[in-house]
Amino acid sequence: MSDLSAESLGLKSVGSVYHNLSYDELFEHELNNKEGRVASSGTMMIDTGKFTGRSPKDKYFVQQDPSQEYIAWGEVNKPVSVEIFDELYDEVIDYLSGKDLYVTDGYAGASGDTRISARFITEFAWQSHFVKNMFLRPELQELANFAPDFRVYNASNLTNTKWQGHGLNSEVFVIFNIEKNIAIIGGTWYGGEMKKGIFTMMNYWLPLKGILSMHCSANVCADDEVTIFFGLSGTGKTTLSTDANRQLIGDDEHGWDESGIFNFEGGCYAKTIGLSEESEPEIHGAIKRHALLENVVADDDGVVDYFDNSKTENTRGSYPIEHIDNHRPGLKGGMPKSIIFLTCDAFGVLPP
């Protein structure tokens, strides 16, 4: 239980607030709430409902000064008015107020100079588990004085019934208000919305400080030579960077400043379709207690069939980076020696 007040959370009232639970406590809540079932590896398995991936067409930014001058508006970065945001924000606050909630605090950015503190307010224990896996976990002394720079309100069961009148894409919404340092999520259970939401904000903040934000993985060899791997989802960033002979800096999101490369996250989010101990032993070994499996198929004994794509091709496993034995302490490296661009070129567009 927590001593966080409704006022400190920006809510009108609260039920029970479960603040920064341990992995074991989250596991018990997930079981007691019947949010998932346990795999034979000891890993919690959950389903994310009809959304097994992100909803990029439902992502918006509040169009207002001064941030609107620094956003490349278009199909990817779509505007929404202050009035529509305020209306949906009020609905989210009304919806979450009075409920039992899970509140999780974490950092984004392994470089202390530009680290961002984020607070996630969620309905379900597994959502708290997910962000605990994915973000940098504060030390106990840091939690004592934790002050969030950014808050994410995840009202995943709330849909926008007025979406057509608002001129939006659907009843799902993921909206960022940069001036208020708030994001609201509704209508989708997919945990990756929270992960990519903070990445989105890092992509806004860091370039304003002269730091390159990158969708890439990174590792380092024994001679301290850093390699980074760029590529879209599914091109092999996590698999190739997780190498028994090299230290893993991170598998997905990084910054590049005057000192070198640094991870944004404290965990990995691996695709698990086709996963086997023979082909990807480090990732397979990371799927254990404290990891979280999404949308996988398992038999009655909890044995996962990683080749079953009946729910989705985008089956996933999140886990703290400490599950990879040879991760890089501090999650930072020097200037990259090698930069590799990965592509899944099924049509032969690129020359050999």
Coordinates of C-alpha atoms in Angstrom, one line a residue:
M1 CA 0.0 0.0 0.0
S2 CA 1.0 3.6 -0.5
D3 CA 0.7 7.0 1.2
L4 CA 0.3 8.7 -2.2
S5 CA -2.8 10.9 -2.0
A6 CA -5.4 11.4 -4.7
E7 CA -4.1 15.0 -5.0
S8 CA -0.5 14.0 -5.6
L9 CA -1.7 11.7 -8.4
G10 CA -3.9 14.3 -9.9
L11 CA -7.0 12.3 -9.2
K12 CA -10.3 13.1 -7.4
S13 CA -10.1 10.1 -5.2
V14 CA -8.3 6.8 -4.9
G15 CA -9.0 3.3 -3.7
S16 CA -6.0 1.2 -2.8
V17 CA -2.8 2.6 -4.3
Y18 CA 0.0 0.0 -4.9
H19 CA 3.1 2.0 -5.3
N20 CA 6.4 0.5 -6.6
L21 CA 5.6 -3.1 -5.7
S22 CA 8.4 -5.6 -5.8
Y23 CA 8.4 -8.3 -8.5
D24 CA 7.2 -10.9 -6.1
E25 CA 4.3 -8.6 -4.9
L26 CA 3.3 -7.9 -8.5
F27 CA 3.4 -11.6 -9.3
E28 CA 1.0 -12.3 -6.4
H29 CA -1.3 -9.5 -7.5
E30 CA -1.3 -10.8 -11.1
L31 CA -2.3 -14.2 -9.8
N32 CA -4.9 -12.9 -7.3
N33 CA -6.5 -10.6 -10.0
K34 CA -6.5 -13.5 -12.5
E35 CA -4.7 -11.3 -15.0
G36 CA -2.7 -14.2 -16.5
R37 CA -1.2 -17.6 -15.9
V38 CA 2.2 -18.9 -15.2
A39 CA 4.4 -20.6 -17.8
S40 CA 6.5 -23.7 -17.0
S41 CA 9.5 -21.3 -16.8
G42 CA 7.9 -19.4 -13.9
T43 CA 7.1 -16.5 -16.2
M44 CA 3.8 -14.7 -16.1
M45 CA 1.8 -14.9 -19.3
I46 CA -0.8 -12.2 -20.2
D47 CA -2.9 -11.4 -23.2
T48 CA -3.3 -7.8 -24.4
G49 CA -6.7 -8.3 -26.0
K50 CA -7.5 -7.3 -29.6
F51 CA -4.5 -5.0 -29.7
T52 CA -1.3 -7.0 -30.0
G53 CA 0.7 -4.1 -31.3
R54 CA 0.8 -0.3 -31.1
S55 CA -1.9 1.9 -32.7
P56 CA 0.2 4.6 -34.4
K57 CA -2.8 6.1 -36.2
D58 CA -4.3 6.9 -32.8
K59 CA -1.3 8.9 -31.5
Y60 CA -1.7 12.6 -31.2
F61 CA 0.1 15.7 -29.8
V62 CA -1.7 18.7 -28.4
Q63 CA -1.0 21.6 -30.8
Q64 CA 0.0 24.5 -28.7
D65 CA 2.9 26.9 -28.1
P66 CA 5.8 26.7 -27.6
S67 CA 6.1 22.9 -28.4
Q68 CA 4.2 23.1 -31.7
E69 CA 7.2 24.9 -33.3
Y70 CA 9.4 21.8 -32.7
I71 CA 7.1 19.1 -34.0
A72 CA 7.2 17.8 -37.6
W73 CA 3.5 17.6 -38.1
G74 CA 2.1 15.1 -40.5
E75 CA 0.8 11.5 -40.7
V76 CA 3.1 10.4 -37.9
N77 CA 2.8 13.4 -35.6
K78 CA -0.9 14.3 -35.7
P79 CA -2.3 17.4 -33.9
V80 CA -5.2 17.5 -31.5
S81 CA -6.7 20.6 -30.0
V82 CA -6.3 21.7 -26.4
E83 CA -10.1 21.4 -26.0
I84 CA -10.3 17.8 -27.1
F85 CA -7.3 16.9 -24.9
D86 CA -8.9 18.6 -21.9
E87 CA -12.2 16.7 -22.5
L88 CA -10.5 13.3 -22.7
Y89 CA -8.1 14.1 -19.8
D90 CA -11.1 14.8 -17.6
E91 CA -12.7 11.5 -18.7
V92 CA -9.5 9.6 -17.9
I93 CA -9.3 11.3 -14.4
D94 CA -12.9 10.5 -13.7
Y95 CA -12.5 6.9 -14.9
L96 CA -9.4 6.3 -12.8
S97 CA -10.6 8.1 -9.7
G98 CA -11.7 5.9 -6.9
K99 CA -10.2 2.7 -8.4
D100 CA -7.5 0.5 -7.0
L101 CA -4.4 1.5 -9.0
Y102 CA -0.8 0.5 -9.5
V103 CA 1.7 3.4 -9.6
T104 CA 5.2 2.7 -10.9
D105 CA 8.2 5.1 -10.9
G106 CA 11.1 4.8 -13.3
Y107 CA 13.8 6.6 -15.2
A108 CA 14.5 7.0 -18.9
G109 CA 18.1 7.6 -19.9
A110 CA 21.2 6.0 -18.4
S111 CA 23.1 9.4 -18.8
G112 CA 22.5 11.2 -15.5
D113 CA 22.6 14.6 -17.1
T114 CA 19.6 14.1 -19.2
R115 CA 17.7 11.4 -17.3
I116 CA 13.9 11.8 -17.1
S117 CA 11.8 10.6 -14.3
A118 CA 8.4 9.1 -15.2
R119 CA 5.4 8.0 -13.2
F120 CA 2.9 5.5 -14.6
I121 CA -0.6 5.2 -13.2
T122 CA -2.3 2.0 -14.4
E123 CA -5.3 -0.2 -13.7
F124 CA -3.6 -3.6 -13.8
A125 CA -0.7 -5.3 -12.0
W126 CA 0.8 -6.6 -15.2
Q127 CA 1.0 -3.1 -16.7
S128 CA 3.0 -2.1 -13.6
H129 CA 5.1 -5.2 -14.1
F130 CA 5.8 -4.3 -17.7
V131 CA 7.0 -0.8 -17.0
K132 CA 9.1 -2.1 -14.1
N133 CA 10.8 -4.4 -16.6
M134 CA 11.3 -1.8 -19.3
F135 CA 12.5 1.4 -17.5
L136 CA 15.5 2.1 -15.3
R137 CA 14.6 1.1 -11.8
P138 CA 15.4 3.7 -9.1
E139 CA 17.3 2.8 -6.0
L140 CA 15.5 2.9 -2.7
Q141 CA 17.1 6.2 -1.7
E142 CA 16.1 7.7 -5.0
L143 CA 12.5 6.6 -4.6
A144 CA 12.3 8.5 -1.2
N145 CA 12.5 11.8 -3.1
F146 CA 11.1 10.8 -6.5
A147 CA 9.5 13.7 -8.4
P148 CA 8.1 12.8 -11.8
D149 CA 9.0 14.9 -14.8
F150 CA 6.3 13.2 -16.8
R151 CA 3.2 11.2 -16.0
V152 CA 1.4 8.6 -18.0
Y153 CA -2.3 7.8 -17.2
N154 CA -3.2 4.5 -18.6
A155 CA -7.0 4.0 -18.7
S156 CA -6.9 1.1 -21.0
N157 CA -10.5 0.0 -20.6
L158 CA -11.8 3.5 -21.3
T159 CA -12.8 4.3 -24.9
N160 CA -13.6 7.6 -26.6
T161 CA -17.2 7.3 -27.6
K162 CA -17.1 10.8 -29.3
W163 CA -14.1 10.0 -31.5
Q164 CA -16.0 10.8 -34.7
G165 CA -17.2 14.1 -33.5
H166 CA -13.6 14.9 -32.4
G167 CA -12.3 14.0 -35.9
L168 CA -10.0 11.3 -34.5
N169 CA -9.1 7.9 -36.1
S170 CA -11.0 5.6 -33.7
E171 CA -12.2 5.2 -30.1
V172 CA -8.5 4.5 -29.1
F173 CA -6.4 7.4 -28.0
V174 CA -2.8 8.0 -27.1
I175 CA -2.3 11.7 -26.6
F176 CA 0.8 13.7 -25.4
N177 CA 0.5 17.1 -23.8
I178 CA 4.1 18.3 -23.8
E179 CA 3.4 21.6 -22.0
K180 CA 1.7 19.7 -19.1
N181 CA 4.2 16.8 -19.2
I182 CA 1.3 14.3 -19.4
A183 CA 0.2 11.4 -21.6
I184 CA -3.2 9.8 -21.6
I185 CA -3.9 6.3 -23.0
G186 CA -7.4 4.8 -23.6
G187 CA -8.9 1.9 -25.4
T188 CA -5.9 -0.3 -25.8
W189 CA -4.2 -2.8 -23.4
Y190 CA -1.0 -3.0 -25.4
G191 CA 1.9 -2.3 -23.0
G192 CA 4.2 -1.1 -25.7
E193 CA 2.2 2.1 -25.8
M194 CA 3.8 3.1 -22.5
K195 CA 7.3 2.1 -23.6
K196 CA 7.1 3.9 -26.9
G197 CA 5.3 6.8 -25.3
I198 CA 8.4 7.7 -23.2
F199 CA 10.6 7.1 -26.3
T200 CA 8.5 9.6 -28.2
M201 CA 9.1 12.2 -25.5
M202 CA 12.8 11.5 -25.4
N203 CA 12.8 12.0 -29.2
Y204 CA 11.3 15.5 -28.5
W205 CA 13.5 16.5 -25.5
L206 CA 16.9 15.3 -26.4
P207 CA 17.4 16.9 -29.8
L208 CA 16.6 20.2 -28.2
K209 CA 19.7 19.6 -26.1
G210 CA 21.8 18.6 -29.0
I211 CA 21.6 14.9 -28.3
L212 CA 20.7 12.3 -31.0
S213 CA 17.9 9.9 -30.0
M214 CA 17.9 6.6 -31.9
H215 CA 15.8 3.6 -32.5
C216 CA 18.6 1.1 -32.4
S217 CA 20.3 -1.6 -30.3
A218 CA 23.9 -1.4 -29.1
N219 CA 26.6 -3.7 -27.8
V220 CA 30.4 -3.5 -27.0
C221 CA 33.3 -5.9 -27.4
A222 CA 36.1 -6.6 -25.0
D223 CA 38.2 -3.8 -26.6
D224 CA 35.4 -1.3 -25.8
E225 CA 34.5 -0.9 -29.5
V226 CA 30.8 0.0 -29.7
T227 CA 28.5 -1.3 -32.5
I228 CA 24.9 0.1 -33.0
F229 CA 22.2 -1.7 -35.1
F230 CA 19.5 0.4 -36.7
G231 CA 16.4 -1.2 -38.0
L232 CA 12.6 -1.4 -37.9
S233 CA 10.7 -3.8 -35.7
G234 CA 11.5 -7.4 -36.6
T235 CA 14.7 -6.8 -38.5
G236 CA 16.9 -8.4 -35.7
K237 CA 18.1 -5.6 -33.4
T238 CA 17.5 -7.5 -30.2
T239 CA 18.7 -10.8 -31.6
L240 CA 22.0 -9.5 -33.1
S241 CA 22.9 -7.2 -30.2
T242 CA 22.3 -10.0 -27.6
D243 CA 25.6 -11.8 -28.2
A244 CA 27.4 -14.0 -25.7
N245 CA 30.7 -12.6 -26.9
R246 CA 29.8 -8.9 -26.5
Q247 CA 28.3 -6.9 -23.7
L248 CA 24.7 -5.7 -24.3
I249 CA 24.2 -1.9 -23.8
G250 CA 20.6 -2.1 -24.9
D251 CA 18.2 -3.6 -27.4
D252 CA 16.0 -0.8 -28.7
E253 CA 16.3 2.9 -27.6
H254 CA 19.5 4.9 -27.2
G255 CA 20.9 8.4 -27.1
W256 CA 24.2 9.7 -28.6
D257 CA 25.8 12.6 -26.8
E258 CA 29.4 14.0 -26.5
S259 CA 30.4 11.1 -24.3
G260 CA 29.0 8.3 -26.5
I261 CA 26.1 5.9 -26.4
F262 CA 23.6 5.4 -23.6
N263 CA 20.5 3.3 -23.2
F264 CA 17.1 4.9 -22.4
E265 CA 15.7 1.7 -20.8
G266 CA 16.4 -0.8 -18.1
G267 CA 15.0 -3.8 -19.9
C268 CA 14.5 -5.6 -23.2
Y269 CA 11.3 -6.2 -25.2
A270 CA 12.1 -9.2 -27.4
K271 CA 10.0 -10.7 -30.2
T272 CA 9.4 -14.4 -29.2
I273 CA 7.9 -15.8 -32.3
G274 CA 10.1 -18.8 -33.3
L275 CA 12.3 -18.4 -30.2
S276 CA 14.4 -21.4 -29.3
E277 CA 17.2 -22.2 -26.9
E278 CA 19.4 -23.3 -29.8
S279 CA 18.9 -20.2 -32.0
E280 CA 18.8 -17.5 -29.3
P281 CA 20.1 -19.0 -26.0
E282 CA 20.6 -15.7 -24.2
I283 CA 17.0 -14.4 -24.9
H284 CA 15.5 -17.8 -24.3
G285 CA 17.3 -17.9 -20.9
A286 CA 16.0 -14.4 -20.0
I287 CA 12.4 -15.6 -20.2
K288 CA 12.1 -16.7 -16.5
R289 CA 10.6 -15.4 -13.3
H290 CA 10.2 -11.6 -13.4
A291 CA 10.0 -11.6 -17.2
L292 CA 6.5 -11.1 -18.7
L293 CA 5.2 -12.9 -21.8
E294 CA 2.6 -11.3 -24.1
N295 CA 0.1 -13.1 -26.3
V296 CA 1.9 -16.5 -26.4
V297 CA 0.2 -19.9 -26.6
A298 CA 0.9 -22.5 -23.9
D299 CA -0.5 -25.9 -23.2
D300 CA -2.2 -26.9 -19.9
D301 CA 1.2 -27.5 -18.2
G302 CA 2.3 -24.0 -19.1
V303 CA 4.8 -25.1 -21.8
V304 CA 5.0 -22.3 -24.3
D305 CA 4.8 -23.0 -28.1
Y306 CA 6.9 -20.1 -29.4
F307 CA 6.1 -21.2 -33.0
D308 CA 2.3 -20.8 -32.5
N309 CA 1.2 -17.5 -34.1
S310 CA -2.5 -18.0 -33.8
K311 CA -2.9 -14.9 -31.6
T312 CA -0.3 -12.8 -33.3
E313 CA 3.0 -12.8 -35.0
N314 CA 4.0 -10.1 -32.5
T315 CA 4.4 -12.3 -29.4
R316 CA 6.7 -10.6 -27.0
G317 CA 8.7 -11.0 -23.8
S318 CA 9.8 -8.2 -21.6
Y319 CA 12.5 -8.7 -19.0
P320 CA 15.0 -6.6 -16.9
I321 CA 18.3 -6.3 -18.7
E322 CA 19.9 -8.0 -15.7
H323 CA 18.5 -11.2 -17.1
I324 CA 21.2 -11.0 -19.8
D325 CA 24.3 -12.0 -17.9
N326 CA 26.8 -10.1 -20.1
H327 CA 25.0 -6.7 -20.1
R328 CA 27.1 -3.6 -19.9
P329 CA 27.3 -2.2 -16.4
G330 CA 25.9 1.4 -16.5
L331 CA 24.3 0.7 -19.9
K332 CA 26.7 3.2 -21.6
G333 CA 29.5 3.0 -24.1
G334 CA 31.9 5.3 -26.0
M335 CA 31.6 6.6 -29.6
P336 CA 30.4 3.9 -32.0
K337 CA 33.0 2.1 -34.1
S338 CA 30.5 0.4 -36.3
I339 CA 27.0 1.4 -37.5
I340 CA 24.9 -1.4 -39.1
F341 CA 21.6 -0.8 -40.8
L342 CA 19.3 -3.9 -40.8
T343 CA 16.5 -4.5 -43.3
C344 CA 14.0 -7.2 -44.1
D345 CA 14.3 -6.8 -47.8
A346 CA 11.8 -9.3 -49.1
F347 CA 11.4 -7.6 -52.5
G348 CA 15.1 -7.2 -53.4
V349 CA 15.0 -3.4 -53.4
L350 CA 18.5 -3.0 -51.9
P351 CA 21.4 -3.9 -54.1
P352 CA 23.4 -7.1 -53.0

